[in-house]
Short mmCIF file of C-alpha atoms in Angstrom, two decimals:
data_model
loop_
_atom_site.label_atom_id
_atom_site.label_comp_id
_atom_site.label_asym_id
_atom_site.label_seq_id
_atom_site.Cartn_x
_atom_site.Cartn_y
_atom_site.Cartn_z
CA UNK A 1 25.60 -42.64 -9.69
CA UNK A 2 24.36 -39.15 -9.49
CA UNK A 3 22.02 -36.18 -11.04
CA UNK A 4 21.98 -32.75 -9.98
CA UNK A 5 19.84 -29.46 -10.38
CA UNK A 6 22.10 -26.66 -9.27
CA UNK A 7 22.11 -22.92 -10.61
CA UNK A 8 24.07 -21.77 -13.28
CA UNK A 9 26.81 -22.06 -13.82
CA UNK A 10 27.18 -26.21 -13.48
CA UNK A 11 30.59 -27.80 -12.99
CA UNK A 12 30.91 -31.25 -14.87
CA UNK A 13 34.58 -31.99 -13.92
CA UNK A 14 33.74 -33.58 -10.18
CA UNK A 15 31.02 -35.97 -11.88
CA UNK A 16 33.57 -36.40 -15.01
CA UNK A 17 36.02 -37.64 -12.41
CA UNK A 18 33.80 -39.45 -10.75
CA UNK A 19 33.21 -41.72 -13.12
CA UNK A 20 36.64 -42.16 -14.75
CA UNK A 21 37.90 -45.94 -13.57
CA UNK A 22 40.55 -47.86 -14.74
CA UNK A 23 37.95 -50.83 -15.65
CA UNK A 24 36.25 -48.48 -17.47
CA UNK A 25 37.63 -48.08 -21.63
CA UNK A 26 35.08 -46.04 -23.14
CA UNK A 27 33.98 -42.87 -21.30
CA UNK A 28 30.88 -40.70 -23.39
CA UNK A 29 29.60 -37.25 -22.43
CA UNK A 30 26.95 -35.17 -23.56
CA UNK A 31 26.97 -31.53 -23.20
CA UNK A 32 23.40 -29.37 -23.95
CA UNK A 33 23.74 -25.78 -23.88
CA UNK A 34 21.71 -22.94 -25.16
CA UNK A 35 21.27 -22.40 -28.45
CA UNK A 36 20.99 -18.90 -29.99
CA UNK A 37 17.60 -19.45 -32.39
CA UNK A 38 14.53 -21.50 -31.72
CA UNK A 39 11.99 -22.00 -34.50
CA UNK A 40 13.68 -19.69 -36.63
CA UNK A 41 13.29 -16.74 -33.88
CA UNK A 42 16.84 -15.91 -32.45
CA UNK A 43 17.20 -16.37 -28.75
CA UNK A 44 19.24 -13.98 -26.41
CA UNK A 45 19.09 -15.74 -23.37
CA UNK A 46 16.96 -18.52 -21.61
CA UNK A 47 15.82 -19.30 -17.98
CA UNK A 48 14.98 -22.81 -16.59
CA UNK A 49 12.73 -23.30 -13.53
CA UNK A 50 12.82 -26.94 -11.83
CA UNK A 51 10.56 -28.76 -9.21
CA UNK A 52 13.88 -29.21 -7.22
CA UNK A 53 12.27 -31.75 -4.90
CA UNK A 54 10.92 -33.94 -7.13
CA UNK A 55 13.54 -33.16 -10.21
CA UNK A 56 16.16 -34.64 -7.79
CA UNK A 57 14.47 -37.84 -7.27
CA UNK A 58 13.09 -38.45 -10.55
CA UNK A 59 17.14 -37.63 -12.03
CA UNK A 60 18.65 -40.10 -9.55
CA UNK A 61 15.78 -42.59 -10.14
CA UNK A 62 16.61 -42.51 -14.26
CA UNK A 63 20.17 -42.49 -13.29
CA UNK A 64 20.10 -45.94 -11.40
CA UNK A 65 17.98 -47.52 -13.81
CA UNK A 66 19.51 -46.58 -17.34
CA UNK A 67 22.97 -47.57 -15.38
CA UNK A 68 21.85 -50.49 -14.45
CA UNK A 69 20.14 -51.11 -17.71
CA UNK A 70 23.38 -50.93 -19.51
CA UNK A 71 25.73 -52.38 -17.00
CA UNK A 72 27.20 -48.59 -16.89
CA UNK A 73 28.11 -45.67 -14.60
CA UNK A 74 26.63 -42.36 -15.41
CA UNK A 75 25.71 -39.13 -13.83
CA UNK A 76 24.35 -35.91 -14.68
CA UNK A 77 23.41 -32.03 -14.07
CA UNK A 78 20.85 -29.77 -15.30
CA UNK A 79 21.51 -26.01 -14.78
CA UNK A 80 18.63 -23.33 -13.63
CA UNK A 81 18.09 -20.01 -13.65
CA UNK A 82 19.38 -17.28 -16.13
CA UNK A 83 21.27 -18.56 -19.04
CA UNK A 84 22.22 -16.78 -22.23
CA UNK A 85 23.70 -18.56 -26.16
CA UNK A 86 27.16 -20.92 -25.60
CA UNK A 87 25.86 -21.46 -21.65
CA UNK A 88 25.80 -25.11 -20.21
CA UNK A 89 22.68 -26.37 -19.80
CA UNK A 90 22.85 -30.00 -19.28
CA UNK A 91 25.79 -32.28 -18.87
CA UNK A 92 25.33 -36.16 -19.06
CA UNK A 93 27.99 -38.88 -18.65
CA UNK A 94 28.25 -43.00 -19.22
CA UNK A 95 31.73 -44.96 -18.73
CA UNK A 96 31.68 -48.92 -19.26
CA UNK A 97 34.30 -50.96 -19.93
CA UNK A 98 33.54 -50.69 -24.03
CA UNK A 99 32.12 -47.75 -25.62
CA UNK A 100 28.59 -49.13 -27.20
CA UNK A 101 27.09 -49.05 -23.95
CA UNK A 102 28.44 -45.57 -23.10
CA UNK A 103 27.03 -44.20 -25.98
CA UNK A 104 23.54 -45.97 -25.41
CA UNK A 105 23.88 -45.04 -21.91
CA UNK A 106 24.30 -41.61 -22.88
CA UNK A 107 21.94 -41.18 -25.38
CA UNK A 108 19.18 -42.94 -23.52
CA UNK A 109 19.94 -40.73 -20.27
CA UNK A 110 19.68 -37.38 -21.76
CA UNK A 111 16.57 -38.30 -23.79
CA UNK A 112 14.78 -39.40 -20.96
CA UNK A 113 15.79 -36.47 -18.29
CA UNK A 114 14.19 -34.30 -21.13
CA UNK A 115 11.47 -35.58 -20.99
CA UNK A 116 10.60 -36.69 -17.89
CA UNK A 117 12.31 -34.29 -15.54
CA UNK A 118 10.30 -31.70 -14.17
CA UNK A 119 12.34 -28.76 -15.52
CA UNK A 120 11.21 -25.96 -17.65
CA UNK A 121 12.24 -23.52 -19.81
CA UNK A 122 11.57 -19.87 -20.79
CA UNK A 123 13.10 -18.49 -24.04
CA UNK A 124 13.62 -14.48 -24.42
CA UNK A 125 13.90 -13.53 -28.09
CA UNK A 126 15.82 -10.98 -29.36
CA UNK A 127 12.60 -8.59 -29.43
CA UNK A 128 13.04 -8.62 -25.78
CA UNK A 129 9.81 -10.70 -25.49
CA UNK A 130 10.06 -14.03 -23.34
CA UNK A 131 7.94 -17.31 -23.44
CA UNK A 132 7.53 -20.58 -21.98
CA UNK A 133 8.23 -23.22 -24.44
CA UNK A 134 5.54 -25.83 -24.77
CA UNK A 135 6.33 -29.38 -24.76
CA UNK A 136 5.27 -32.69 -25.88
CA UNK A 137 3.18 -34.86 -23.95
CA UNK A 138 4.78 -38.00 -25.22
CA UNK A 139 6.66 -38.10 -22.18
CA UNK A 140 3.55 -38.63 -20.36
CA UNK A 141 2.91 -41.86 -21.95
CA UNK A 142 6.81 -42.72 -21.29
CA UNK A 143 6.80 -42.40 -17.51
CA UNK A 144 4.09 -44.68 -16.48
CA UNK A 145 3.14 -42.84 -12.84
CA UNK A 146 4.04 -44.52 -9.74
CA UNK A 147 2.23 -44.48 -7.00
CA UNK A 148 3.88 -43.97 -4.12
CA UNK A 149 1.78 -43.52 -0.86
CA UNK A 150 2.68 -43.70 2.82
CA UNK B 1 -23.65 -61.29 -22.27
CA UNK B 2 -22.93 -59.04 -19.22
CA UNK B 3 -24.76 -59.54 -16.13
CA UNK B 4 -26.70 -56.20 -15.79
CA UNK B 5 -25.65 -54.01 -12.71
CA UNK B 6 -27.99 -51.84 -10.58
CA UNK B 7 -26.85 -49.35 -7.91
CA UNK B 8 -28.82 -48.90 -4.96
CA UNK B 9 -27.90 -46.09 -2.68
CA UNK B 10 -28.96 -47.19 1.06
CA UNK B 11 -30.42 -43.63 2.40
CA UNK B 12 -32.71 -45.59 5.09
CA UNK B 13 -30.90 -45.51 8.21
CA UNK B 14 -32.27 -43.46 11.06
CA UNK B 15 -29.25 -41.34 11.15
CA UNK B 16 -29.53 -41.31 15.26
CA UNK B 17 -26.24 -40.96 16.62
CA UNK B 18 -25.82 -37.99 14.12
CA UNK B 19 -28.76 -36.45 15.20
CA UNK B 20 -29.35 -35.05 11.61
CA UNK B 21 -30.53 -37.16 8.70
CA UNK B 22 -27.33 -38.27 6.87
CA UNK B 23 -27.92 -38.75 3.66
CA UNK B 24 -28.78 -34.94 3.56
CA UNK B 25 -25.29 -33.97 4.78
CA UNK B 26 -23.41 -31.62 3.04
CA UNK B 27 -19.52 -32.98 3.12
CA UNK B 28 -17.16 -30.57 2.05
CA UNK B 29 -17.50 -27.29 -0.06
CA UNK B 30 -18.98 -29.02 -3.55
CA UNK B 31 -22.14 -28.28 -2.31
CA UNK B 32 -23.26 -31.81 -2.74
CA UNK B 33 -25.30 -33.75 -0.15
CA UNK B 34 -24.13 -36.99 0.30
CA UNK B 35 -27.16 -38.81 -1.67
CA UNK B 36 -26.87 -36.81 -4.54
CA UNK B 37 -22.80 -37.64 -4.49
CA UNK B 38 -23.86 -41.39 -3.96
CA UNK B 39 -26.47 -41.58 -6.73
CA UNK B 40 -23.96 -39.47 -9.36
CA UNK B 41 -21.09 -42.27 -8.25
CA UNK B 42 -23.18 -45.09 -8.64
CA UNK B 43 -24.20 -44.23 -12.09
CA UNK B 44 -20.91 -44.15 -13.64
CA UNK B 45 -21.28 -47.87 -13.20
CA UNK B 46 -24.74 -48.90 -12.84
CA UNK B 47 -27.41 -49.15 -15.92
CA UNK B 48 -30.46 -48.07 -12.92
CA UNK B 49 -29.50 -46.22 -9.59
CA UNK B 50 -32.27 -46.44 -7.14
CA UNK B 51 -32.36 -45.12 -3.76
CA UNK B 52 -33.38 -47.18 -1.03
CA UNK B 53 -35.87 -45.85 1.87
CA UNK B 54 -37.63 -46.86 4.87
CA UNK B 55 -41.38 -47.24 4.35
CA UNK B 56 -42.99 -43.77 4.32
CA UNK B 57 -39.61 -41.74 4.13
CA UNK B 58 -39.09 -38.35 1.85
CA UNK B 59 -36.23 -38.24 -0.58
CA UNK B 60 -32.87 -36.80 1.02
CA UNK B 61 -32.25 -33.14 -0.24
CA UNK B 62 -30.34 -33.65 -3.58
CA UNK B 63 -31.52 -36.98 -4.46
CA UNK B 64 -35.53 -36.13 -4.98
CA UNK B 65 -35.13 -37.40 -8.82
CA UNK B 66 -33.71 -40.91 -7.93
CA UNK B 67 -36.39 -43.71 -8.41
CA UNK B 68 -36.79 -45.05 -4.78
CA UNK B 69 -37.16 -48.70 -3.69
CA UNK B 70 -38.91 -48.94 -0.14
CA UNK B 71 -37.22 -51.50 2.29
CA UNK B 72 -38.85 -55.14 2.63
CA UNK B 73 -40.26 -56.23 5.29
CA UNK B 74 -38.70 -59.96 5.31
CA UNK B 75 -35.72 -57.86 7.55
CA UNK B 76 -34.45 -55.09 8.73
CA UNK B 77 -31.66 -52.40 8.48
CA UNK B 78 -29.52 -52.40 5.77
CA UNK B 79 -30.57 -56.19 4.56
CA UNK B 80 -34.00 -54.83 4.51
CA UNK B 81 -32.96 -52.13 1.47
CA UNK B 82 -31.07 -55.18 -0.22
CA UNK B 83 -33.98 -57.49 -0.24
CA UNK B 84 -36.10 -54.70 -1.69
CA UNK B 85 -33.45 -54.48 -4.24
CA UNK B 86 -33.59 -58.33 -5.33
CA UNK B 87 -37.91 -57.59 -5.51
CA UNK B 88 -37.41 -55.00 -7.96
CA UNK B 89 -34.83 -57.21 -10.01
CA UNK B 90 -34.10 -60.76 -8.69
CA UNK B 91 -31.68 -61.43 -11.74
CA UNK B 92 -29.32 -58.11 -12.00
CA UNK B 93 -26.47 -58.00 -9.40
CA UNK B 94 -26.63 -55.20 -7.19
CA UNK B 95 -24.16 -52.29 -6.60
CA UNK B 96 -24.89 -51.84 -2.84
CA UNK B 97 -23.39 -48.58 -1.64
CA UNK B 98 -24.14 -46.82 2.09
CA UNK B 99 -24.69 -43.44 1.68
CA UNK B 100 -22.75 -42.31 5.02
CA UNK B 101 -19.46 -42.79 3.17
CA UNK B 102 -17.63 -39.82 2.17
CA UNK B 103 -14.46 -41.14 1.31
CA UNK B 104 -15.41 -43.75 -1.39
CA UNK B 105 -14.06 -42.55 -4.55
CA UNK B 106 -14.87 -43.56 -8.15
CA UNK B 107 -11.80 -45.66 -8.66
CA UNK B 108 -12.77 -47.16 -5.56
CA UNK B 109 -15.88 -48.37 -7.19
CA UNK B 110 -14.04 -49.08 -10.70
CA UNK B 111 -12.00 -51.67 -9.14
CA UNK B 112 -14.88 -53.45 -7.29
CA UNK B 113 -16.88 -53.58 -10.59
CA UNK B 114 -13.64 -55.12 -11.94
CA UNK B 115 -13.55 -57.89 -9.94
CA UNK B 116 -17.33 -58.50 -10.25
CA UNK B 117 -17.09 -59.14 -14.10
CA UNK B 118 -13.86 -61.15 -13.33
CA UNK B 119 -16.63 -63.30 -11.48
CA UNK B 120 -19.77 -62.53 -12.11
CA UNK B 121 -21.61 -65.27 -10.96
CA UNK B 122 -20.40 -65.25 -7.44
CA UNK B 123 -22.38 -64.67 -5.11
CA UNK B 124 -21.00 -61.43 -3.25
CA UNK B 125 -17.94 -58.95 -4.30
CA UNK B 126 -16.50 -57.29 -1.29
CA UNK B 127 -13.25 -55.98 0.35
CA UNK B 128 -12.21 -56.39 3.74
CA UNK B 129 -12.08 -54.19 6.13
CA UNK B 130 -8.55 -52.30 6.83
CA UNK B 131 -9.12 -51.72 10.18
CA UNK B 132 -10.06 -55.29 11.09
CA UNK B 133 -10.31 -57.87 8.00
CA UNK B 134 -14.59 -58.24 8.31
CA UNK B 135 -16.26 -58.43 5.41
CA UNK B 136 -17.32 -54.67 4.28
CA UNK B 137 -20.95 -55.14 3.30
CA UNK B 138 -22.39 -52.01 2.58
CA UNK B 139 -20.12 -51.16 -0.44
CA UNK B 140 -20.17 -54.24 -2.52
CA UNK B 141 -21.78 -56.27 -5.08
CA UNK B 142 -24.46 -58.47 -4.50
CA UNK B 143 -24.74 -60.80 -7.79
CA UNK B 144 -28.21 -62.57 -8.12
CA UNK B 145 -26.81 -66.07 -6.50
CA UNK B 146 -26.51 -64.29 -3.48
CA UNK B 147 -30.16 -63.81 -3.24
CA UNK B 148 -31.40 -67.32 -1.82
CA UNK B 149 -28.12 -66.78 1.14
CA UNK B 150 -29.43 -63.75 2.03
CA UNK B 151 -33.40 -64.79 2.22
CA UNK B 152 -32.04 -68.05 4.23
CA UNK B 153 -30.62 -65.94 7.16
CA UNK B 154 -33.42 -63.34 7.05
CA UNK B 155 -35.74 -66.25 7.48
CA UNK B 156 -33.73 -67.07 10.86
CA UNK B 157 -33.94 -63.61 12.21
CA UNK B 158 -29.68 -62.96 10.58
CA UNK B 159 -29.80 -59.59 9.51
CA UNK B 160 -26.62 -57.95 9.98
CA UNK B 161 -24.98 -58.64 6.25
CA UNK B 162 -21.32 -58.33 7.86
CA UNK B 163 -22.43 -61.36 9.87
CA UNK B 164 -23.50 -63.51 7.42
CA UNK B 165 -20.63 -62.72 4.67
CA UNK B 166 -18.66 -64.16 7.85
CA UNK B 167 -20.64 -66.72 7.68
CA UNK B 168 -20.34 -67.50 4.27
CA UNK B 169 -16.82 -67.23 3.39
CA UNK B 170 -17.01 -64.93 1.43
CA UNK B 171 -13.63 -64.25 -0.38
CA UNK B 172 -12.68 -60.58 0.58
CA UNK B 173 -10.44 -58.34 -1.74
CA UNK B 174 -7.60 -55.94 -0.44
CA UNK B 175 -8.89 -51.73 -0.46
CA UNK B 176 -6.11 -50.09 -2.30
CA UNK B 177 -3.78 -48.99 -0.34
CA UNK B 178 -4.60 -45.02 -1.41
CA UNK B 179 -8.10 -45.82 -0.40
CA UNK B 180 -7.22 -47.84 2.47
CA UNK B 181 -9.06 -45.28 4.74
CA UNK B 182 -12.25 -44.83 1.72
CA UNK B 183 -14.68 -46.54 4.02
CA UNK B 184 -14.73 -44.76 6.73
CA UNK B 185 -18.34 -43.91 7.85
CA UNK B 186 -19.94 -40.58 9.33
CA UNK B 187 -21.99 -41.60 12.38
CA UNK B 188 -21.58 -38.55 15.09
CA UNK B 189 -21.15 -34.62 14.28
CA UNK B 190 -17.64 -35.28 15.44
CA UNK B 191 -17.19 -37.28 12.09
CA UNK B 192 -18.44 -35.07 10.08
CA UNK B 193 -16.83 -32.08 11.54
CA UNK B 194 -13.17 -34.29 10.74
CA UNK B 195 -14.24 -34.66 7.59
CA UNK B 196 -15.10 -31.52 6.20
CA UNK B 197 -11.33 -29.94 7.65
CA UNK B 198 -10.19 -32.98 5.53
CA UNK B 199 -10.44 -30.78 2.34
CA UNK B 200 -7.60 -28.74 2.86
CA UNK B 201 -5.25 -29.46 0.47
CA UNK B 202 -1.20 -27.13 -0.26
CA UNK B 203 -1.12 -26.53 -4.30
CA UNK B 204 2.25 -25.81 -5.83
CA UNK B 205 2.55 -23.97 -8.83
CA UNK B 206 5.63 -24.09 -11.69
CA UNK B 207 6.74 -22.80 -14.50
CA UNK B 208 4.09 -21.83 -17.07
CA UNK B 209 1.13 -22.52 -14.60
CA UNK B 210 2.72 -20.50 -11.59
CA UNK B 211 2.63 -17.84 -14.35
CA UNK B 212 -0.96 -18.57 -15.51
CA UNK B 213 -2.14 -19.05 -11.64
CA UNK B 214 -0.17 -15.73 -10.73
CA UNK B 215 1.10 -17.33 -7.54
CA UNK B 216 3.55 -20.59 -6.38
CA UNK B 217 1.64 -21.64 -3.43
CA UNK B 218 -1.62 -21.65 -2.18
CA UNK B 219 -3.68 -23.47 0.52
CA UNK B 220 -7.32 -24.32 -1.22
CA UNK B 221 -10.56 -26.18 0.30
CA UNK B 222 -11.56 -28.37 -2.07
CA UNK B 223 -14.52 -30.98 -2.39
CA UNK B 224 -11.97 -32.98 -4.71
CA UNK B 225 -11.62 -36.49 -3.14
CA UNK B 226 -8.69 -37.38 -5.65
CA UNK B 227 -5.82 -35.88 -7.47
CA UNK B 228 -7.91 -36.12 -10.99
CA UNK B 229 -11.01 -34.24 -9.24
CA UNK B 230 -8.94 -31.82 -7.58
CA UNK B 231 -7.76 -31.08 -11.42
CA UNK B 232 -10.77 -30.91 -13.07
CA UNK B 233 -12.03 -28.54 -9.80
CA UNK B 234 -8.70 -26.48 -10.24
CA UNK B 235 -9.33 -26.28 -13.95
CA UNK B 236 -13.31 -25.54 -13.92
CA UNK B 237 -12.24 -22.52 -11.18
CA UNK B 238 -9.29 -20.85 -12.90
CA UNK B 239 -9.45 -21.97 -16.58
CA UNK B 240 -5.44 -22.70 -16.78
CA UNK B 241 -5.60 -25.54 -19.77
CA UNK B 242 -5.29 -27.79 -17.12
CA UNK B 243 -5.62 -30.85 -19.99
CA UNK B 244 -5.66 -34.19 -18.10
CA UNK B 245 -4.02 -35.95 -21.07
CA UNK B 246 -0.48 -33.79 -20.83
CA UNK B 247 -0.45 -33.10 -17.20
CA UNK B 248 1.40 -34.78 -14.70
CA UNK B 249 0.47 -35.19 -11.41
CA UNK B 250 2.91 -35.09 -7.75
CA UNK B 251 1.80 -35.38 -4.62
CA UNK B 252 4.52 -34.53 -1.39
CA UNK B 253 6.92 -34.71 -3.71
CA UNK B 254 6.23 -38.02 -6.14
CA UNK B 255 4.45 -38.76 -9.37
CA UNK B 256 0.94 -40.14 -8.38
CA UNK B 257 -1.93 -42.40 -10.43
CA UNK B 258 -4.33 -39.35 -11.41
CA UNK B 259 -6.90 -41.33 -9.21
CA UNK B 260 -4.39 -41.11 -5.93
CA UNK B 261 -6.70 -40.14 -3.08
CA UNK B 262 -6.00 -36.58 -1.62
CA UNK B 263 -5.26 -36.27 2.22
CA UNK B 264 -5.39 -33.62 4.15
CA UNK B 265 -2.61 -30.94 4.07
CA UNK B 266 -1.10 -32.76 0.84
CA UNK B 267 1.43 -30.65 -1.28
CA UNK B 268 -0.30 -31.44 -5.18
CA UNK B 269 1.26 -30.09 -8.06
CA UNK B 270 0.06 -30.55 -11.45
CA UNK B 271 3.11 -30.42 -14.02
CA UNK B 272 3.06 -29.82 -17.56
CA UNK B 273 5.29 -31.74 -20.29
CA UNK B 274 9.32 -30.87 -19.18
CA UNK B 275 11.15 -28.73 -21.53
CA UNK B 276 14.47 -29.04 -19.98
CA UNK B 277 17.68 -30.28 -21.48
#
């Protein structure tokens, strides 16, 4: 079980082979990458900025627990820095033994490092003007906060 | 119906090891002296804050508005501000609060109310001590049954309350572990002098808000004694839509409660909603 935030470009095949077992039958991976329009404005290139510290533990922390949720094994990657249209963004994989649970697995995982991992992103448009895209606060209300004191 | 619950801010001690009257302290950079902090705490929860004083003794600086209940003379020290309390309203429980305690934070004081109206007819709501387990007397709730305890042992000459809570039984309640060090007091200049470098706190900036800010890090001195303080502080000095409904909150590197106590040299960073993916 793993999650990364490393700069582009990302490498998915280690953590694809990773998870590739023989008691594993049904192997699901999601790939994000950047999109060339945004709210009908078309984007030329985007950059993401992370709380690496904190992005790290909160990616492992989602890892473990939608793995263990689904009786899975799943990993995952989030690029930063300077990426333009067709770049990878985000990588997410689930393997189990049948495919429903990979797919949940998957689907669940990606959603919630969305939302809940301290990453950001900046979109440049093709006016050459650049912006910080707002997000949703739902995910607020999703991670309950933990308190975690010494 | 709910038992009514008055505050009373104890601001009649003779401050002598401090050499300075206490309750007139200035902790920190808010500008605040520690009565007026008291009084403005105690009447998030309390339906009348009074402050308590020995007989003949002026208002602390800050605190000159408070309606003041003079000690009684059936004891002395703190039990003698307590008593006084009970003569101005024998049937409301009391919110008993020293005013020599910097640390004590509103969610401090949230969660001692809270176990008060789990039980409101007991006859005393207190936590225990973290340094030693003893009853903590001077921030606690005094409901109206504990009246006839307390006149019993004044009547013997008993007038230290942490003695007779002892006494009693009373059933103590855990501090929080963030606020495990909240009731501290300030008796000597050294005190105070350890308190007032406590309000250095390391602020990381990302994203849209190290934009906003103009910088990533910064070291600020803050009166905030909590992460949702220090945000509202932040917000009221630099006006970055800090809104306390979308932001997030890390201290050294994890996800806090927005009422996590702040400690000195603590990295805070307040994150908005991710966008990633």
């Amino acid at each position: 079980m793993t999650f990364q935030v490393a700069p582009h470009p990302i490498d998915p095949a280690p953590f694809r082979a990773e998870l590739a077992s023989r008691d594993c039958g049904g192997l699901v991976f999601f790939e994000g990458r950047v999109r060339d329009h945004h709210e009908g404005r078309t984007v030329t290139g985007l950059h993401y900025e992370a709380y690496r510290e904190l992005a790290g533990k909160e990616g492992r922390r989602l890892v473990a627990e939608i793995a263990a949720k689904y009786g899975v094994r799943a990993a995952a990657i989030h690029a930063i820095g300077d990426l333009s249209p067709g770049d990878l963004a985000v990588w997410v994989g689930a393997a189990a033994p049948h495919r429903e649970q990979a797919f949940a697995a998957c689907r669940e995982l990606i959603d919630a490092i969305k939302m809940q991992v301290p990453i950001w992103k900046r979109e440049t448009y093709a006016n050459g003007k650049s912006e910080w895209v707002e997000g949703c606060s739902c995910g607020v209300a999703q991670a309950p906060d933990r308190l975690v004191r010494p | 119906m709910n038992v009514p619950l008055h505050g009373l801010l104890l601001a009649g001690g003779k401050s002598t090891r401090m050499g300075r009257e206490k309750a007139s302290l200035v902790v920190g950079d808010g500008g605040m002296t520690q009565a007026a902090r008291g009084i403005g705490l105690l009447g998030r929860f309390c339906d009348q804050t009074y402050l308590s004083l020995r007989a003949g003794q002026a208002a602390p600086a800050g605190a000159e508005q408070a309606p003041v209940i003079r000690d009684s003379d059936e004891a002395q020290g703190p039990l003698a501000g307590i008593l006084g309390a009970f003569r101005e309203a024998p049937l409301a429980a009391w919110l008993i609060l020293a005013c020599d305690l910097p640390f004590v934070s509103e969610a401090l004081l949230a969660n001692l109310v809270a176990r008060f109206r789990e039980k409101p007819d007991a006859p005393f709501t207190a936590y225990a001590s973290s340094r030693d387990g003893l009853p903590e007397p001077l921030c606690a709730i005094y409901g109206s049954s504990s009246l006839p305890i307390l006149q019993r042992h004044a009547a013997r000459g008993h007038f230290c309350p942490r003695h007779i809570m002892r006494e009693e039984n009373v059933p103590l309640f855990p501090l929080p572990p963030e606020d495990s060090g909240a009731l501290k007091n300030l008796n000597t200049p050294e005190d105070l002098a350890g308190a007032v470098a406590a309000r250095e706190i390391h602020l990381a900036w990302f994203g849209h808000l190290a934009e906003r800010r103009g910088l990533r890090e910064e070291i600020v001195r803050v009166k905030a004694g909590t992460a949702d303080d220090l945000l509202r502080e932040i917000e009221d000095r630099h006006r970055l839509g800090l809104d306390p409904k979308s932001v997030r909150v890390a201290i050294n590197d994890e996800f806090v409660a927005r009422d996590c106590r702040l400690h000195p040299g603590d990295r805070v960073a307040f994150l908005l909603p991710s966008t990633g993916g």
